[in-house]
CSV table of C-alpha atoms and ligand atoms in Angstrom, one decimal:
chain,number,residue,atom,x,y,z
A,28,MET,CA,-101.0,83.3,112.0
A,29,THR,CA,-98.6,82.1,109.3
A,30,VAL,CA,-98.9,78.7,107.7
A,31,TYR,CA,-95.7,77.7,109.6
A,32,SER,CA,-97.1,78.5,113.0
A,33,GLU,CA,-100.2,76.6,112.2
A,34,ILE,CA,-98.2,73.6,111.3
A,35,LEU,CA,-96.1,73.9,114.5
A,36,GLN,CA,-99.4,74.3,116.5
A,37,ASP,CA,-100.6,71.0,114.9
A,38,PHE,CA,-97.4,69.4,116.0
A,39,ALA,CA,-97.9,70.7,119.5
A,40,GLU,CA,-101.4,69.5,119.8
A,41,GLU,CA,-100.4,65.9,118.7
A,42,LYS,CA,-97.5,66.1,121.3
A,43,ARG,CA,-95.0,65.7,118.6
A,44,LEU,CA,-93.3,69.3,118.6
A,45,ARG,CA,-89.7,68.7,118.9
A,46,ARG,CA,-87.0,70.9,120.5
A,47,LEU,CA,-83.3,70.7,120.8
A,48,PRO,CA,-82.4,68.8,124.0
A,49,GLU,CA,-80.1,70.6,126.5
A,50,GLU,CA,-76.4,69.9,127.2
A,51,LEU,CA,-76.1,66.9,129.4
A,52,ALA,CA,-75.8,68.0,132.9
A,53,PRO,CA,-73.0,66.2,135.1
A,54,GLY,CA,-74.1,63.1,137.0
A,55,LEU,CA,-77.0,62.2,134.5
A,56,ILE,CA,-76.9,58.8,133.0
A,57,ASP,CA,-77.2,59.2,129.2
A,58,LEU,CA,-79.2,56.6,127.7
A,59,SER,CA,-79.8,58.6,124.5
A,60,SER,CA,-76.3,58.5,123.0
A,61,ASN,CA,-75.0,56.5,120.2
A,62,ASP,CA,-71.5,56.7,121.7
A,63,TYR,CA,-71.9,52.8,122.2
A,64,MET,CA,-68.2,52.2,122.9
A,65,SER,CA,-67.9,55.0,125.2
A,66,LEU,CA,-65.0,56.4,123.1
A,67,GLY,CA,-66.5,59.8,123.0
A,68,GLU,CA,-66.8,60.0,126.7
A,69,HIS,CA,-63.0,59.7,126.8
A,70,CYS,CA,-62.0,62.0,123.9
A,71,LYS,CA,-60.0,64.4,126.1
A,72,GLU,CA,-57.6,62.0,127.5
A,73,LEU,CA,-56.8,61.0,123.9
A,74,ILE,CA,-55.9,64.5,122.6
A,75,PRO,CA,-52.1,64.6,123.6
A,76,GLU,CA,-51.5,61.2,121.7
A,77,PHE,CA,-53.6,62.6,118.8
A,78,MET,CA,-51.5,65.8,118.6
A,79,GLU,CA,-48.3,63.9,118.7
A,80,ARG,CA,-49.3,61.6,115.9
A,81,PHE,CA,-51.1,64.0,113.7
A,82,PRO,CA,-49.8,67.4,114.2
A,83,ASP,CA,-50.4,68.6,110.7
A,84,ALA,CA,-54.0,67.7,110.4
A,85,CYS,CA,-55.8,71.0,109.8
A,86,PHE,CA,-59.4,72.0,110.2
A,87,SER,CA,-60.8,72.4,106.8
A,88,SER,CA,-60.5,70.6,103.5
A,89,SER,CA,-61.4,73.8,101.7
A,90,ALA,CA,-63.0,71.9,98.9
A,91,SER,CA,-64.8,68.7,97.8
A,92,ARG,CA,-62.8,65.5,97.6
A,93,LEU,CA,-62.8,65.8,93.8
A,94,LEU,CA,-60.9,69.3,94.1
A,95,SER,CA,-59.1,69.4,97.5
A,96,SER,CA,-55.4,69.3,97.8
A,97,LYS,CA,-55.7,68.2,101.3
A,98,GLN,CA,-56.3,64.3,100.9
A,99,LYS,CA,-53.5,62.8,102.9
A,100,TYR,CA,-55.7,61.8,106.0
A,101,HIS,CA,-58.8,60.9,103.9
A,102,LYS,CA,-56.6,58.4,101.9
A,103,LYS,CA,-55.0,57.1,105.1
A,104,LEU,CA,-58.4,56.4,106.5
A,105,GLU,CA,-59.6,54.9,103.4
A,106,SER,CA,-56.5,52.6,103.3
A,107,LEU,CA,-57.0,51.6,107.0
A,108,LEU,CA,-60.6,50.7,106.2
A,109,GLU,CA,-59.5,48.8,102.9
A,110,SER,CA,-57.0,46.8,105.0
A,111,LEU,CA,-59.6,45.9,107.5
A,112,TYR,CA,-62.3,44.9,105.1
A,113,GLY,CA,-60.3,43.7,102.4
A,114,LYS,CA,-62.2,45.7,99.9
A,115,PRO,CA,-62.3,49.3,98.5
A,116,ALA,CA,-63.5,52.1,100.9
A,117,LEU,CA,-64.8,55.6,100.0
A,118,LEU,CA,-65.4,58.3,102.7
A,119,PHE,CA,-68.5,60.4,102.9
A,120,ASN,CA,-69.3,63.5,105.0
A,121,SER,CA,-71.9,61.6,107.1
A,122,GLY,CA,-74.2,58.5,106.9
A,123,TYR,CA,-77.0,60.7,105.6
A,124,HIS,CA,-74.8,61.9,102.7
A,125,ALA,CA,-73.6,58.3,102.0
A,126,ASN,CA,-77.1,56.7,101.8
A,127,VAL,CA,-78.6,59.7,99.8
A,128,GLY,CA,-75.7,59.7,97.4
A,129,CYS,CA,-75.2,56.0,96.8
A,130,ILE,CA,-78.9,55.1,96.7
A,131,SER,CA,-79.6,57.9,94.1
A,132,ALA,CA,-76.5,57.1,92.1
A,133,LEU,CA,-77.5,53.5,91.9
A,134,THR,CA,-80.9,54.5,90.4
A,135,LEU,CA,-80.4,53.6,86.9
A,136,PRO,CA,-83.1,52.6,84.4
A,137,SER,CA,-84.7,49.2,85.0
A,138,THR,CA,-83.5,49.2,88.7
A,139,LEU,CA,-85.8,48.1,91.7
A,140,PHE,CA,-84.9,48.5,95.1
A,141,ILE,CA,-86.7,46.1,97.7
A,142,CYS,CA,-86.2,47.6,101.0
A,143,ASP,CA,-87.1,46.4,104.5
A,144,ARG,CA,-89.9,48.6,105.8
A,145,LEU,CA,-88.0,50.0,108.6
A,146,ILE,CA,-84.9,51.4,106.8
A,147,HIS,CA,-83.6,54.7,107.9
A,148,ALA,CA,-85.0,58.1,106.5
A,149,SER,CA,-81.6,58.7,104.7
A,150,ILE,CA,-82.3,55.8,102.4
A,151,ILE,CA,-85.9,56.8,101.8
A,152,ASP,CA,-84.6,60.4,101.0
A,153,GLY,CA,-82.1,58.9,98.4
A,154,LEU,CA,-84.9,56.9,96.7
A,155,ARG,CA,-87.3,60.0,96.6
A,156,MET,CA,-84.5,62.3,95.4
A,157,ALA,CA,-83.8,60.1,92.4
A,158,ASP,CA,-87.4,59.0,91.9
A,159,SER,CA,-86.4,55.4,92.2
A,160,LYS,CA,-88.5,52.3,91.8
A,161,PHE,CA,-88.9,50.8,95.1
A,162,THR,CA,-91.0,48.6,97.1
A,163,ARG,CA,-91.0,47.5,100.7
A,164,PHE,CA,-91.3,44.2,102.7
A,165,PRO,CA,-92.5,43.7,106.2
A,166,HIS,CA,-89.6,44.2,108.7
A,167,ASN,CA,-87.2,41.1,108.4
A,168,ASP,CA,-89.8,38.9,106.7
A,169,ILE,CA,-87.7,37.0,104.3
A,170,ASN,CA,-90.8,34.9,103.0
A,171,ARG,CA,-92.4,38.1,101.8
A,172,LEU,CA,-89.2,39.4,100.4
A,173,GLU,CA,-88.7,36.3,98.4
A,174,ALA,CA,-92.4,36.5,97.1
A,175,ILE,CA,-91.5,40.1,95.7
A,176,LEU,CA,-88.2,38.7,94.2
A,177,LYS,CA,-90.1,35.9,92.6
A,178,LYS,CA,-92.6,38.3,91.1
A,179,GLU,CA,-90.1,41.0,89.9
A,180,TYR,CA,-86.9,39.1,89.1
A,181,ASP,CA,-87.4,38.9,85.3
A,182,ASN,CA,-89.1,42.4,85.0
A,183,PHE,CA,-85.7,44.4,86.1
A,184,ASN,CA,-82.1,44.5,84.9
A,185,ARG,CA,-81.0,45.0,88.4
A,186,ILE,CA,-82.6,44.3,91.8
A,187,ILE,CA,-81.0,45.8,94.9
A,188,ILE,CA,-82.1,44.5,98.5
A,189,VAL,CA,-81.8,47.3,101.1
A,190,ALA,CA,-81.4,46.4,104.9
A,191,GLU,CA,-79.9,47.7,108.1
A,192,ALA,CA,-77.6,45.4,110.1
A,193,ILE,CA,-79.1,46.7,113.6
A,194,TYR,CA,-82.2,48.6,113.1
A,195,SER,CA,-81.9,52.0,114.8
A,196,MET,CA,-85.3,52.3,116.6
A,197,ASP,CA,-85.9,48.4,117.4
A,198,GLY,CA,-82.4,47.1,118.0
A,199,ASP,CA,-83.1,43.9,116.2
A,200,GLU,CA,-80.9,42.7,113.4
A,201,ALA,CA,-81.2,41.8,109.8
A,202,PRO,CA,-81.4,38.0,108.9
A,203,LEU,CA,-78.0,38.3,107.1
A,204,ARG,CA,-77.6,34.7,106.3
A,205,ASP,CA,-80.9,34.5,104.8
A,206,LEU,CA,-80.5,37.6,102.6
A,207,VAL,CA,-77.1,36.2,101.3
A,208,GLU,CA,-78.8,33.0,100.6
A,209,LEU,CA,-81.3,34.8,98.3
A,210,LYS,CA,-78.4,36.1,96.5
A,211,ARG,CA,-77.3,32.7,95.7
A,212,ARG,CA,-80.9,31.7,94.6
A,213,TYR,CA,-81.3,34.8,92.6
A,214,PRO,CA,-78.1,35.5,90.8
A,215,GLY,CA,-77.2,39.2,90.0
A,216,ILE,CA,-79.3,40.8,92.8
A,217,MET,CA,-77.3,43.1,94.9
A,218,LEU,CA,-77.2,43.6,98.7
A,219,TYR,CA,-76.9,47.1,100.4
A,220,LEU,CA,-76.4,47.0,104.2
A,221,ASP,CA,-76.3,49.9,106.4
A,222,GLU,CA,-74.1,49.0,109.6
A,223,ALA,CA,-74.5,52.4,111.2
A,224,HIS,CA,-75.5,50.9,114.5
A,225,ALA,CA,-73.2,47.7,114.2
A,226,PHE,CA,-69.9,49.3,113.2
A,227,GLY,CA,-67.7,49.3,116.2
A,228,VAL,CA,-70.2,47.2,118.2
A,229,ARG,CA,-70.2,43.9,116.4
A,230,GLY,CA,-67.7,41.5,114.9
A,231,ASP,CA,-64.2,40.5,116.1
A,232,LYS,CA,-62.6,43.7,115.0
A,233,GLY,CA,-65.8,45.8,115.4
A,234,LEU,CA,-66.3,45.9,111.7
A,235,GLY,CA,-70.1,45.1,112.1
A,236,LEU,CA,-72.5,42.4,111.7
A,237,ALA,CA,-71.2,41.3,108.3
A,238,GLU,CA,-67.9,40.8,109.9
A,239,GLU,CA,-69.5,38.8,112.9
A,240,LYS,CA,-71.4,36.4,110.3
A,241,SER,CA,-68.1,36.1,108.0
A,242,LEU,CA,-70.3,37.6,105.2
A,243,ILE,CA,-68.2,40.8,104.2
A,244,GLU,CA,-67.5,39.3,100.8
A,245,GLU,CA,-70.9,38.7,99.9
A,246,ILE,CA,-72.4,42.1,100.6
A,247,ASP,CA,-72.0,44.4,97.5
A,248,ILE,CA,-72.3,47.7,99.4
A,249,ILE,CA,-71.7,48.1,103.2
A,250,VAL,CA,-72.3,51.6,104.7
A,251,GLY,CA,-70.6,52.4,108.1
A,252,THR,CA,-70.9,55.6,110.0
A,253,LEU,CA,-68.2,57.1,112.0
A,254,GLY,CA,-70.4,59.5,114.4
A,255,LYS,CA,-71.7,56.8,116.5
A,256,ALA,CA,-69.5,54.1,118.1
A,257,ALA,CA,-66.3,55.6,116.4
A,258,ALA,CA,-67.0,58.7,118.4
A,259,SER,CA,-66.1,60.8,115.2
A,260,ALA,CA,-68.0,62.2,112.2
A,261,GLY,CA,-68.6,61.0,108.8
A,262,ALA,CA,-69.1,57.7,107.0
A,263,PHE,CA,-67.7,55.2,104.5
A,264,ILE,CA,-68.9,52.7,102.1
A,265,ILE,CA,-67.2,49.3,101.3
A,266,SER,CA,-67.8,48.0,97.8
A,267,SER,CA,-65.8,47.2,94.7
A,268,GLU,CA,-63.2,49.2,92.8
A,269,GLU,CA,-65.8,49.5,90.1
A,270,LEU,CA,-68.5,50.9,92.4
A,271,LYS,CA,-65.9,53.1,94.2
A,272,LEU,CA,-65.2,54.9,91.1
A,273,PHE,CA,-68.8,54.9,90.0
A,274,PHE,CA,-69.8,56.6,93.1
A,275,ILE,CA,-66.8,59.2,93.0
A,276,ASN,CA,-68.3,60.2,89.6
A,277,THR,CA,-72.0,59.9,90.2
A,278,ALA,CA,-72.9,60.4,94.0
A,279,ARG,CA,-73.9,64.1,94.3
A,280,PRO,CA,-73.4,64.6,98.1
A,281,PHE,CA,-69.8,63.3,97.5
A,282,ILE,CA,-69.1,65.5,94.5
A,283,PHE,CA,-70.9,68.8,95.7
A,284,SER,CA,-70.0,69.0,99.3
A,285,THR,CA,-66.7,70.2,101.0
A,286,ALA,CA,-64.9,67.1,102.2
A,287,LEU,CA,-64.6,66.3,105.9
A,288,PRO,CA,-61.8,68.2,107.7
A,289,PRO,CA,-58.5,66.5,107.7
A,290,VAL,CA,-58.3,66.8,111.4
A,291,ASN,CA,-61.6,64.7,111.5
A,292,ALA,CA,-60.4,61.9,109.2
A,293,ALA,CA,-57.2,61.7,111.3
A,294,TRP,CA,-59.3,61.3,114.5
A,295,SER,CA,-61.3,58.7,112.9
A,296,ILE,CA,-58.2,56.7,112.0
A,297,MET,CA,-57.2,56.8,115.7
A,298,MET,CA,-60.8,55.8,117.0
A,299,ILE,CA,-61.0,52.9,114.5
A,300,GLU,CA,-57.6,51.5,115.6
A,301,ARG,CA,-58.9,51.6,119.1
A,302,LEU,CA,-62.2,50.0,118.2
A,303,ASN,CA,-60.4,47.1,116.7
A,304,SER,CA,-59.0,46.0,119.9
A,305,MET,CA,-62.1,46.6,122.2
A,306,LYS,CA,-63.2,43.0,122.2
A,307,HIS,CA,-63.7,42.9,125.9
A,308,GLU,CA,-65.7,46.1,125.9
A,309,ARG,CA,-67.9,44.6,123.1
A,310,LYS,CA,-68.6,41.5,125.1
A,311,HIS,CA,-69.5,43.7,128.2
A,312,LEU,CA,-71.7,45.8,126.1
A,313,SER,CA,-73.6,42.6,124.9
A,314,ALA,CA,-73.9,41.2,128.5
A,315,ILE,CA,-75.3,44.5,129.9
A,316,SER,CA,-77.7,44.8,126.9
A,317,SER,CA,-79.2,41.5,127.5
A,318,TYR,CA,-79.6,42.2,131.2
A,319,PHE,CA,-81.3,45.4,130.4
A,320,ALA,CA,-83.5,44.0,127.9
A,321,LYS,CA,-84.6,41.1,130.2
A,322,HIS,CA,-85.6,43.6,132.9
A,323,ILE,CA,-87.5,45.7,130.3
A,324,GLU,CA,-89.4,42.6,129.3
A,325,GLU,CA,-90.3,41.7,132.8
A,326,ILE,CA,-91.5,45.2,133.4
A,327,SER,CA,-93.4,45.6,130.2
A,328,GLY,CA,-94.6,42.1,129.9
A,329,ARG,CA,-93.6,41.8,126.2
A,330,ASN,CA,-90.6,40.8,124.1
A,331,THR,CA,-88.4,43.8,123.2
A,332,GLY,CA,-87.2,42.0,120.1
A,333,SER,CA,-83.9,43.6,120.6
A,334,THR,CA,-80.7,41.7,120.1
A,335,SER,CA,-78.4,44.5,120.6
A,336,GLN,CA,-77.4,47.7,122.6
A,337,ILE,CA,-80.6,49.5,121.4
A,338,ILE,CA,-83.5,48.5,123.5
A,339,PRO,CA,-87.1,49.9,122.8
A,340,PHE,CA,-89.7,50.4,125.6
A,341,LEU,CA,-92.8,50.8,123.6
A,342,THR,CA,-95.6,53.2,124.9
A,343,GLY,CA,-97.8,53.5,121.8
A,344,ASP,CA,-98.4,57.1,122.6
A,345,SER,CA,-96.6,60.4,122.2
A,346,ALA,CA,-97.9,62.0,125.5
A,347,ARG,CA,-97.0,58.9,127.5
A,348,SER,CA,-93.5,58.7,126.0
A,349,LEU,CA,-93.1,62.4,127.1
A,350,ASP,CA,-94.3,61.6,130.5
A,351,ILE,CA,-92.0,58.6,131.0
A,352,ALA,CA,-89.0,60.6,129.7
A,353,ALA,CA,-89.7,63.4,132.0
A,354,LYS,CA,-89.9,61.2,135.1
A,355,LEU,CA,-86.8,59.3,134.2
A,356,LYS,CA,-85.0,62.6,133.8
A,357,GLU,CA,-86.0,63.7,137.2
A,358,ALA,CA,-84.4,60.6,138.5
A,359,GLY,CA,-81.2,61.3,136.6
A,360,PHE,CA,-81.7,59.4,133.4
A,361,ILE,CA,-81.7,60.8,129.9
A,362,ALA,CA,-83.7,58.7,127.6
A,363,LEU,CA,-85.5,60.3,124.6
A,364,PRO,CA,-89.2,59.9,123.7
A,365,ILE,CA,-89.4,58.6,120.1
A,366,ARG,CA,-92.3,59.9,118.1
A,367,ARG,CA,-93.7,60.5,114.7
A,368,PRO,CA,-92.2,61.0,112.0
A,369,THR,CA,-89.2,58.8,113.3
A,370,VAL,CA,-91.4,56.0,114.0
A,371,PRO,CA,-94.9,55.1,112.6
A,372,PRO,CA,-98.1,56.2,114.6
A,373,GLY,CA,-98.4,53.5,117.3
A,374,GLY,CA,-94.8,52.8,117.5
A,375,GLU,CA,-93.9,55.7,120.0
A,376,ARG,CA,-91.4,54.6,122.5
A,377,ILE,CA,-88.5,55.3,124.7
A,378,ARG,CA,-85.4,54.3,123.0
A,379,PHE,CA,-82.8,53.3,125.5
A,380,SER,CA,-79.3,52.9,124.0
A,381,LEU,CA,-76.4,51.5,126.2
A,382,CYS,CA,-72.6,52.3,126.2
A,383,SER,CA,-69.9,50.0,127.1
A,384,ASP,CA,-68.8,51.8,130.3
A,385,MET,CA,-72.2,51.3,132.0
A,386,LYS,CA,-72.6,48.8,134.8
A,387,PRO,CA,-75.9,46.8,135.6
A,388,GLU,CA,-76.2,48.6,138.9
A,389,ASP,CA,-76.5,52.0,137.0
A,390,PHE,CA,-80.0,50.9,135.9
A,391,ASP,CA,-81.5,49.9,139.5
A,392,ASP,CA,-83.5,53.2,139.9
A,393,LEU,CA,-84.6,53.2,136.3
A,394,PHE,CA,-86.1,49.7,136.5
A,395,GLN,CA,-87.9,50.7,139.8
A,396,ILE,CA,-89.4,53.9,138.2
A,397,LEU,CA,-90.5,52.1,135.1
A,398,SER,CA,-92.2,49.3,137.4
A,399,ALA,CA,-93.9,51.9,139.3
A,400,LEU,CA,-95.2,53.5,136.2
B,504,PLP,C1,-79.3,53.5,110.1
B,504,PLP,C2,-78.8,54.8,110.0
B,504,PLP,N1,-78.2,55.2,108.7
B,504,PLP,C3,-77.7,56.3,108.6
B,504,PLP,C4,-77.6,57.3,109.5
B,504,PLP,C5,-77.1,58.7,109.3
B,504,PLP,O1,-75.8,58.7,109.7
B,504,PLP,P1,-75.2,60.1,110.1
B,504,PLP,O2,-75.7,60.4,111.5
B,504,PLP,O3,-73.8,59.8,110.0
B,504,PLP,O4,-75.6,61.1,109.0
B,504,PLP,C6,-78.2,57.0,110.7
B,504,PLP,C7,-78.3,58.1,111.7
B,504,PLP,O5,-78.8,58.2,112.9
B,504,PLP,C8,-78.9,55.7,111.0
B,504,PLP,O6,-79.4,55.5,112.1
């Protein structure tokens, strides 16, 4: 037996061996997708308009952004984002690239990152790649964060607080106003906010939680991803002119990877324009999410903590998560069991994510099955 199969066997014994899911069969309700605004669901209908508006958008950039001569749609997409946020924007190939690239580039001598305990793996990988100095505070615990700040403020030249707008596995949100308030009390500290699960879903124009709370100006670096509510692929950061140029020159995933295909940048333009006007759909998504969370709370007897379209159903055990997911699938619902290492031991769960074209009655059978279990 090779060492690889021994490791795989251990995963299997611990009920955390993962395999790629199947293509969604027709008629199933998909509660595992990040297509929160249901734009991906309607892609096909939008293709004629896309072909008419962007007939010359080709399928490869053929080089990285620093070398490619196919920049037109990347620059148009950045201009669109700049006009919406009122600050400079820079595209990355994915949220993973953006976080790994920016966090590692920001790792200069005498820099401390203070991160929420639940930040995404891509941020952790950026910290590890650059061997950054970092510490973590308990999830959303502003008092503990401030205690660390008090202790470390004079010991470093730069302190960067890292948080997510909506946490990907818990569906709760960062205490954004409190974080910004800390910036006022500790001048010079920076805020890095990953809006992956809030872009398209929150805010009047769908720009995210920072827009909803009117705090875009106060956040030094915002990361938005385009593969979730925007039904496309790629990511962007919103920051200052100085930081944009800094990342162009220092973020290794930006420098050393072929740029997104122009066709993809053009598609993102069309999707973001649509997202801007989807106020009604955002309101609906928020209403069905509260409805869903309320039922999950009644069934499980505990607060989900969610304030968004992501609603966890904690099982605390991999085998139980697998069993519940299998029973839901038999009844026509796709909801993926979340296990280690995505969540810490004991945090195993079913993660439900809702999309804006769902209706309350779609969930009737699901609530019945969960109640029976
Ligand atoms: C919070 C967060 N940030 C970043 C990413 C990575 O984004 P992408 O899928 O575009 O690489 C994810 C992906 O799931 C995420 O949940």
